[in-house]
Amino acid sequence: MNLQDDIRDKKRPFLITGPCSAETEEQVMSVCQAIAANGNAHMLRAGIWKPRTRPDSFEGVGEPGLGWLVNAGKATGLPVATEVANAKHVESALKAGIDVLWIGARTTVNPFAVQDLADALKGTGIPVMIKNPVNPDLSLWMGAFERFMKAGLSDLTAIHRGFSVYKHPKYRNVPNWELPIGLKEHMPEIPIICDPSHITGRRDLLLEISQKSMDLNFDGLMIEAHPNPDNAWSDAAQQVTPEALKALLSKLVLRSREIGDSLTSGLEEMRMKIGILDDRLFEILSARMKISEELGIFKRQHNVTILQEEHWKKLLAARLEKAGEMYLTPKFIRSIMDDIHQESIRHQTRVMNPDLL
Ligand code: PEP
Ligand code: MN
């Protein structure tokens, strides 16, 4: 099969679903048949070898599960995919007849492991999906694609599964949408699938993230489904039944990827207005930085430090107080003020210590 072509040819979203882990032959077959009966899935997934954070967790059924998944594929007529993390996994998965392989987030971080996998897959032409690395590093993600491309594997697809952080109040893995958007920019030929299950870690947020990914023009979704989610042997809180998955997908609003001629002129006008405002915004920022430099010269002449904490706190508080009336979120104000402040410090440093730079 050619996965890139399939993804392009099918109506969005290209749906990959199945359990986080293959647990028993019966579980794999029953969930895959229920998924197929929904009529909206394009590929089945199940983890056979599970990269678990702690060693006492269920680490996958291993090789016997490959046959269960392949049989579920045959019974439903859908291609099947699983995660491989080393050359031994590759050999077993290929021998069993798995159609598509994916590289997990904990493997993408390691260039040695990625290279070993690319070497092991050389010449097979099998489609490979590459999850983002656990840390938000676009180059590392791109590097993994490049390693497979150099090994002659061209049927590659990206999976965005979010980035790990310590104790986030909402997400299991923060989406950092700018990274998959960056990947689209640098590697436009690579389709992108969003994995809301691993981003959210909880089933009540799946729709929100799925919708967002569709609005950001992603090609498809990978969502974990289980016949009895609460009793799943891994990732119980984020899995849904095939019925709940069907309901979720029916709520997705799919908007057109292209702008028709009739809409173009209205859109052009709004884009022009935004362009004009952006020009003004940056002219103002540039003028502000010139004043920062004057300030730096003044501070140098009077031998005072660049950072004046009390003043900075006051500036920030005054801005945050106006968040509501400006229709801006405090989070945005905080981050933009931090960036402006850092740039201002750079300008002041330049004029304060001309000999050091
Ligand atoms: C998975 O898909 O079940 C999985 C382990 O994913 P990730 O590599 O994104 O953590
Ligand atoms: Mn999982």
Short mmCIF file of C-alpha atoms and ligand atoms in Angstrom, two decimals:
data_model
loop_
_atom_site.label_atom_id
_atom_site.label_comp_id
_atom_site.label_asym_id
_atom_site.label_seq_id
_atom_site.Cartn_x
_atom_site.Cartn_y
_atom_site.Cartn_z
CA MET A 1 0.00 0.00 0.00
CA ASN A 2 0.98 3.64 -0.38
CA LEU A 3 -0.12 5.44 2.76
CA GLN A 4 0.58 8.99 1.55
CA ASP A 5 -1.66 8.39 -1.49
CA ASP A 6 -4.38 6.79 0.63
CA ILE A 7 -4.39 9.71 3.03
CA ARG A 8 -4.62 12.17 0.16
CA ASP A 9 -7.37 10.25 -1.63
CA LYS A 10 -9.67 9.68 1.34
CA LYS A 11 -12.12 12.19 2.67
CA ARG A 12 -10.77 13.86 5.84
CA PRO A 13 -10.18 12.83 8.53
CA PHE A 14 -8.08 9.77 7.67
CA LEU A 15 -8.88 7.73 10.76
CA ILE A 16 -6.47 5.32 12.45
CA THR A 17 -7.98 3.64 15.49
CA GLY A 18 -7.73 0.61 17.71
CA PRO A 19 -6.60 -0.17 21.24
CA CYS A 20 -3.59 1.38 22.91
CA SER A 21 -2.36 -2.19 23.46
CA ALA A 22 -3.28 -5.56 22.10
CA GLU A 23 -4.33 -7.45 25.25
CA THR A 24 -6.00 -10.68 24.13
CA GLU A 25 -6.93 -12.19 20.77
CA GLU A 26 -10.61 -11.69 21.59
CA GLN A 27 -10.16 -8.04 22.63
CA VAL A 28 -8.31 -7.17 19.41
CA MET A 29 -10.82 -8.91 17.16
CA SER A 30 -13.93 -7.56 18.89
CA VAL A 31 -12.82 -3.93 19.01
CA CYS A 32 -11.57 -4.01 15.42
CA GLN A 33 -14.84 -5.48 14.17
CA ALA A 34 -16.85 -2.87 16.05
CA ILE A 35 -14.59 -0.17 14.58
CA ALA A 36 -15.03 -1.54 11.07
CA ALA A 37 -18.82 -1.65 11.57
CA ASN A 38 -18.75 2.12 12.20
CA GLY A 39 -17.55 2.47 8.62
CA ASN A 40 -15.32 5.48 9.18
CA ALA A 41 -11.89 3.98 9.96
CA HIS A 42 -9.13 3.67 7.38
CA MET A 43 -6.56 1.79 9.43
CA LEU A 44 -6.34 -0.25 12.63
CA ARG A 45 -3.73 0.24 15.31
CA ALA A 46 -2.60 -1.73 18.37
CA GLY A 47 0.56 -1.53 20.45
CA ILE A 48 2.37 -4.87 20.70
CA TRP A 49 5.53 -3.71 22.51
CA LYS A 50 4.67 -0.88 24.90
CA PRO A 51 7.23 1.71 26.00
CA ARG A 52 6.01 2.24 29.55
CA THR A 53 7.30 4.93 31.86
CA ARG A 54 7.56 2.64 34.90
CA PRO A 55 8.80 -0.96 34.69
CA ASP A 56 5.95 -2.55 36.62
CA SER A 57 3.31 -1.57 34.06
CA PHE A 58 2.01 -3.85 31.33
CA GLU A 59 4.68 -3.84 28.62
CA GLY A 60 2.71 -5.38 25.79
CA VAL A 61 1.93 -8.96 24.78
CA GLY A 62 4.83 -9.10 22.32
CA GLU A 63 5.04 -11.30 19.22
CA PRO A 64 1.83 -13.35 19.66
CA GLY A 65 -0.17 -10.12 19.36
CA LEU A 66 1.10 -9.51 15.82
CA GLY A 67 -0.95 -12.42 14.49
CA TRP A 68 -4.09 -11.20 16.33
CA LEU A 69 -3.73 -7.79 14.70
CA VAL A 70 -3.04 -9.19 11.24
CA ASN A 71 -6.12 -11.44 11.57
CA ALA A 72 -8.26 -8.48 12.64
CA GLY A 73 -7.01 -6.67 9.53
CA LYS A 74 -7.99 -9.61 7.32
CA ALA A 75 -11.40 -9.91 8.97
CA THR A 76 -12.20 -6.23 8.45
CA GLY A 77 -10.36 -5.53 5.22
CA LEU A 78 -8.43 -2.70 6.87
CA PRO A 79 -4.64 -2.24 6.91
CA VAL A 80 -2.97 -2.59 10.31
CA ALA A 81 -0.24 -0.61 12.07
CA THR A 82 1.93 -1.08 15.13
CA GLU A 83 4.85 0.60 16.89
CA VAL A 84 8.40 -0.67 16.39
CA ALA A 85 11.33 0.47 18.50
CA ASN A 86 14.20 -1.75 17.40
CA ALA A 87 15.42 -3.99 14.58
CA LYS A 88 14.03 -7.11 16.25
CA HIS A 89 10.53 -5.57 16.35
CA VAL A 90 10.90 -4.65 12.67
CA GLU A 91 11.83 -8.19 11.70
CA SER A 92 8.90 -9.73 13.59
CA ALA A 93 6.37 -7.14 12.38
CA LEU A 94 7.40 -7.56 8.74
CA LYS A 95 7.33 -11.35 8.99
CA ALA A 96 3.83 -11.25 10.49
CA GLY A 97 2.55 -9.05 7.65
CA ILE A 98 1.90 -5.75 9.45
CA ASP A 99 1.11 -3.13 6.77
CA VAL A 100 2.36 0.09 8.36
CA LEU A 101 4.86 0.76 11.16
CA TRP A 102 5.11 3.73 13.46
CA ILE A 103 7.99 5.11 15.46
CA GLY A 104 6.98 6.10 18.98
CA ALA A 105 7.70 9.42 20.62
CA ARG A 106 10.24 7.90 23.00
CA THR A 107 12.16 6.47 20.04
CA THR A 108 12.13 9.57 17.83
CA VAL A 109 14.19 11.38 20.48
CA ASN A 110 17.11 9.01 19.93
CA PRO A 111 19.00 9.40 16.64
CA PHE A 112 20.88 6.11 17.20
CA ALA A 113 17.59 4.21 17.54
CA VAL A 114 16.05 6.02 14.57
CA GLN A 115 19.08 5.23 12.42
CA ASP A 116 18.95 1.54 13.41
CA LEU A 117 15.28 1.43 12.41
CA ALA A 118 15.93 3.20 9.11
CA ASP A 119 18.74 0.69 8.38
CA ALA A 120 16.51 -2.25 9.32
CA LEU A 121 13.75 -1.01 6.99
CA LYS A 122 15.98 -0.16 4.03
CA GLY A 123 14.64 -1.60 0.80
CA THR A 124 11.26 -2.66 2.23
CA GLY A 125 9.30 0.37 0.96
CA ILE A 126 6.89 -0.06 3.88
CA PRO A 127 4.95 3.06 4.99
CA VAL A 128 6.30 4.53 8.22
CA MET A 129 4.61 7.01 10.54
CA ILE A 130 6.87 9.06 12.79
CA LYS A 131 5.55 10.46 16.04
CA ASN A 132 7.04 13.72 17.28
CA PRO A 133 9.83 13.34 19.87
CA VAL A 134 8.66 13.75 23.48
CA ASN A 135 10.56 17.03 23.75
CA PRO A 136 9.51 20.00 21.61
CA ASP A 137 12.37 19.94 19.11
CA LEU A 138 11.34 20.39 15.49
CA SER A 139 14.84 19.62 14.14
CA LEU A 140 14.90 16.28 15.93
CA TRP A 141 11.53 15.36 14.41
CA MET A 142 12.71 16.45 10.94
CA GLY A 143 15.98 14.61 11.47
CA ALA A 144 14.04 11.37 11.90
CA PHE A 145 12.27 11.93 8.56
CA GLU A 146 15.61 12.65 6.91
CA ARG A 147 17.15 9.43 8.24
CA PHE A 148 14.31 7.37 6.72
CA MET A 149 14.44 9.31 3.46
CA LYS A 150 18.17 8.68 3.18
CA ALA A 151 17.44 4.98 3.64
CA GLY A 152 15.15 5.18 0.60
CA LEU A 153 11.86 5.13 2.50
CA SER A 154 9.65 7.77 0.99
CA ASP A 155 6.16 6.80 2.17
CA LEU A 156 6.38 8.76 5.42
CA THR A 157 3.66 10.34 7.56
CA ALA A 158 3.89 12.43 10.72
CA ILE A 159 1.91 11.91 13.92
CA HIS A 160 1.57 14.83 16.30
CA ARG A 161 1.07 13.46 19.84
CA GLY A 162 2.11 16.47 21.92
CA PHE A 163 5.16 17.16 24.07
CA SER A 164 5.83 16.02 27.55
CA VAL A 165 5.83 18.45 30.49
CA TYR A 166 5.85 17.98 34.22
CA LYS A 167 2.35 18.19 35.73
CA HIS A 168 0.40 20.17 33.21
CA PRO A 169 -3.04 21.17 34.55
CA LYS A 170 -4.88 20.18 31.38
CA TYR A 171 -2.94 17.99 28.98
CA ARG A 172 -0.93 14.81 29.30
CA ASN A 173 1.29 16.15 26.53
CA VAL A 174 1.04 19.82 25.53
CA PRO A 175 0.13 20.30 21.88
CA ASN A 176 2.55 23.16 21.03
CA TRP A 177 0.80 23.52 17.67
CA GLU A 178 3.59 25.67 16.30
CA LEU A 179 5.77 22.57 15.94
CA PRO A 180 3.51 20.53 13.63
CA ILE A 181 2.78 23.78 11.76
CA GLY A 182 6.56 24.22 11.43
CA LEU A 183 6.85 20.67 10.11
CA LYS A 184 4.19 21.42 7.47
CA GLU A 185 6.16 24.48 6.45
CA HIS A 186 9.49 22.67 6.09
CA MET A 187 8.19 19.32 4.81
CA PRO A 188 4.92 20.10 3.02
CA GLU A 189 4.82 16.72 1.28
CA ILE A 190 4.46 14.84 4.61
CA PRO A 191 0.83 14.24 5.67
CA ILE A 192 0.11 14.93 9.35
CA ILE A 193 -2.13 12.90 11.63
CA CYS A 194 -3.10 14.25 15.06
CA ASP A 195 -3.18 11.88 18.05
CA PRO A 196 -5.61 13.52 20.50
CA SER A 197 -5.50 10.45 22.79
CA HIS A 198 -1.90 10.99 23.84
CA ILE A 199 -2.15 14.79 23.79
CA THR A 200 -5.07 14.89 26.19
CA GLY A 201 -4.69 11.71 28.22
CA ARG A 202 -8.43 12.00 28.95
CA ARG A 203 -11.40 11.12 26.83
CA ASP A 204 -13.47 14.25 27.61
CA LEU A 205 -10.96 16.44 25.74
CA LEU A 206 -10.67 14.32 22.59
CA LEU A 207 -13.26 16.26 20.63
CA GLU A 208 -11.73 19.65 21.41
CA ILE A 209 -8.28 18.59 20.16
CA SER A 210 -9.66 16.67 17.18
CA GLN A 211 -11.62 19.74 16.08
CA LYS A 212 -8.63 22.00 16.53
CA SER A 213 -6.45 19.71 14.41
CA MET A 214 -9.04 19.65 11.63
CA ASP A 215 -9.23 23.45 11.73
CA LEU A 216 -5.44 23.51 11.41
CA ASN A 217 -5.69 21.42 8.27
CA PHE A 218 -4.35 18.15 9.62
CA ASP A 219 -4.98 15.16 7.37
CA GLY A 220 -6.19 12.67 9.91
CA LEU A 221 -6.60 11.40 13.44
CA MET A 222 -5.19 8.55 15.47
CA ILE A 223 -7.56 7.84 18.37
CA GLU A 224 -7.34 4.92 20.78
CA ALA A 225 -10.46 2.76 21.09
CA HIS A 226 -11.08 -0.15 23.44
CA PRO A 227 -14.08 -2.43 24.05
CA ASN A 228 -13.97 -1.65 27.77
CA PRO A 229 -11.85 1.49 28.19
CA ASP A 230 -11.90 1.75 31.98
CA ASN A 231 -10.41 -1.71 32.26
CA ALA A 232 -7.75 -1.25 29.58
CA TRP A 233 -4.29 -2.54 30.50
CA SER A 234 -2.70 0.75 29.38
CA ASP A 235 -3.93 4.33 28.89
CA ALA A 236 -7.40 3.58 30.33
CA ALA A 237 -8.42 7.22 30.93
CA GLN A 238 -7.97 8.27 27.32
CA GLN A 239 -9.54 5.35 25.45
CA VAL A 240 -13.13 5.33 24.18
CA THR A 241 -15.48 2.62 22.97
CA PRO A 242 -16.00 2.35 19.21
CA GLU A 243 -19.54 3.70 19.77
CA ALA A 244 -18.24 6.77 21.62
CA LEU A 245 -15.68 7.26 18.86
CA LYS A 246 -18.43 7.24 16.26
CA ALA A 247 -20.38 9.84 18.24
CA LEU A 248 -17.28 11.99 18.61
CA LEU A 249 -16.53 11.95 14.89
CA SER A 250 -20.09 12.86 14.03
CA LYS A 251 -19.63 16.07 16.03
CA LEU A 252 -16.55 17.18 14.09
CA VAL A 253 -17.08 20.17 11.85
CA LEU A 254 -15.00 19.78 8.70
CA ARG A 255 -14.25 23.00 6.99
CA SER A 256 -13.03 23.40 3.45
CA ARG A 257 -9.25 23.41 2.95
CA GLU A 258 -9.45 25.70 -0.07
CA ILE A 259 -10.89 29.15 -0.32
CA GLY A 260 -13.34 29.38 -3.22
CA ASP A 261 -13.22 32.31 -5.67
CA SER A 262 -16.35 33.87 -4.18
CA LEU A 263 -14.66 34.17 -0.79
CA THR A 264 -11.29 35.35 -2.00
CA SER A 265 -11.98 39.08 -2.28
CA GLY A 266 -13.46 39.42 1.23
CA LEU A 267 -10.59 37.43 2.65
CA GLU A 268 -7.99 39.45 0.75
CA GLU A 269 -9.38 42.64 2.22
CA MET A 270 -9.20 41.32 5.78
CA ARG A 271 -5.68 39.96 5.19
CA MET A 272 -4.63 43.35 3.84
CA LYS A 273 -5.95 45.07 6.96
CA ILE A 274 -4.04 42.62 9.12
CA GLY A 275 -0.90 43.23 7.08
CA ILE A 276 -1.24 46.99 7.62
CA LEU A 277 -1.74 46.52 11.35
CA ASP A 278 1.26 44.17 11.55
CA ASP A 279 3.39 46.80 9.81
CA ARG A 280 2.31 49.36 12.37
CA LEU A 281 2.87 46.96 15.23
CA PHE A 282 6.47 46.35 14.21
CA GLU A 283 7.15 50.01 13.50
CA ILE A 284 5.98 50.75 17.02
CA LEU A 285 8.13 47.97 18.47
CA SER A 286 11.12 49.25 16.56
CA ALA A 287 10.53 52.79 17.89
CA ARG A 288 10.20 51.39 21.39
CA MET A 289 13.55 49.62 21.12
CA LYS A 290 15.22 52.84 20.00
CA ILE A 291 14.02 54.43 23.22
CA SER A 292 15.34 51.40 25.12
CA GLU A 293 18.76 52.17 23.69
CA GLU A 294 18.51 55.79 24.83
CA LEU A 295 17.57 54.44 28.23
CA GLY A 296 20.64 52.19 28.13
CA ILE A 297 22.89 55.16 27.40
CA PHE A 298 21.29 57.09 30.26
CA LYS A 299 21.77 54.17 32.67
CA ARG A 300 25.38 53.77 31.57
CA GLN A 301 26.09 57.46 32.17
CA HIS A 302 24.58 57.21 35.66
CA ASN A 303 26.03 53.79 36.38
CA VAL A 304 22.77 52.01 37.24
CA THR A 305 21.79 48.45 36.36
CA ILE A 306 19.67 47.59 33.35
CA LEU A 307 17.12 45.61 35.32
CA GLN A 308 15.05 47.58 37.78
CA GLU A 309 12.80 44.87 39.22
CA GLU A 310 10.25 47.10 40.94
CA HIS A 311 9.71 49.13 37.80
CA TRP A 312 9.32 46.02 35.66
CA LYS A 313 6.76 44.57 38.10
CA LYS A 314 4.75 47.78 37.94
CA LEU A 315 4.80 47.86 34.13
CA LEU A 316 3.62 44.29 33.98
CA ALA A 317 0.87 44.71 36.56
CA ALA A 318 -0.49 47.77 34.74
CA ARG A 319 -0.66 45.83 31.47
CA LEU A 320 -2.28 42.78 33.04
CA GLU A 321 -4.91 44.95 34.67
CA LYS A 322 -6.01 46.11 31.23
CA ALA A 323 -6.26 42.58 29.81
CA GLY A 324 -10.07 42.50 30.01
CA GLU A 325 -10.75 45.84 28.43
CA MET A 326 -8.29 45.09 25.60
CA TYR A 327 -9.93 41.69 24.88
CA LEU A 328 -6.57 39.97 25.36
CA THR A 329 -5.84 37.00 27.59
CA PRO A 330 -3.51 37.60 30.58
CA LYS A 331 -1.38 34.70 29.29
CA PHE A 332 -0.83 36.47 25.97
CA ILE A 333 -0.06 39.79 27.67
CA ARG A 334 2.40 38.11 29.98
CA SER A 335 4.22 36.34 27.17
CA ILE A 336 4.35 39.36 24.87
CA MET A 337 5.55 41.61 27.71
CA ASP A 338 8.27 39.08 28.56
CA ASP A 339 9.43 39.03 24.94
CA ILE A 340 9.40 42.83 24.66
CA HIS A 341 11.31 43.08 27.91
CA GLN A 342 13.94 40.56 26.77
CA GLU A 343 14.42 42.38 23.46
CA SER A 344 14.66 45.68 25.32
CA ILE A 345 17.32 44.22 27.62
CA ARG A 346 19.27 43.05 24.56
CA HIS A 347 19.23 46.58 23.14
CA GLN A 348 20.24 48.15 26.44
CA THR A 349 23.03 45.60 26.94
CA ARG A 350 24.40 46.46 23.51
CA VAL A 351 24.76 50.15 24.32
CA MET A 352 25.86 49.57 27.92
CA ASN A 353 28.71 47.22 27.18
CA PRO A 354 29.78 48.03 23.64
CA ASP A 355 33.24 46.59 24.20
CA LEU A 356 32.01 43.23 25.41
CA LEU A 357 29.84 42.44 22.41
C1 PEP B 1 0.90 4.74 21.58
O1 PEP B 1 0.54 5.18 20.48
O2 PEP B 1 0.25 3.91 22.21
C2 PEP B 1 2.12 5.29 22.21
C3 PEP B 1 2.84 4.63 23.08
O3 PEP B 1 2.34 6.52 21.81
P1 PEP B 1 3.51 7.62 22.07
O4 PEP B 1 4.74 7.08 21.40
O5 PEP B 1 2.94 8.80 21.37
O6 PEP B 1 3.63 7.81 23.55
MN MN B 2 -1.44 4.61 24.31
#
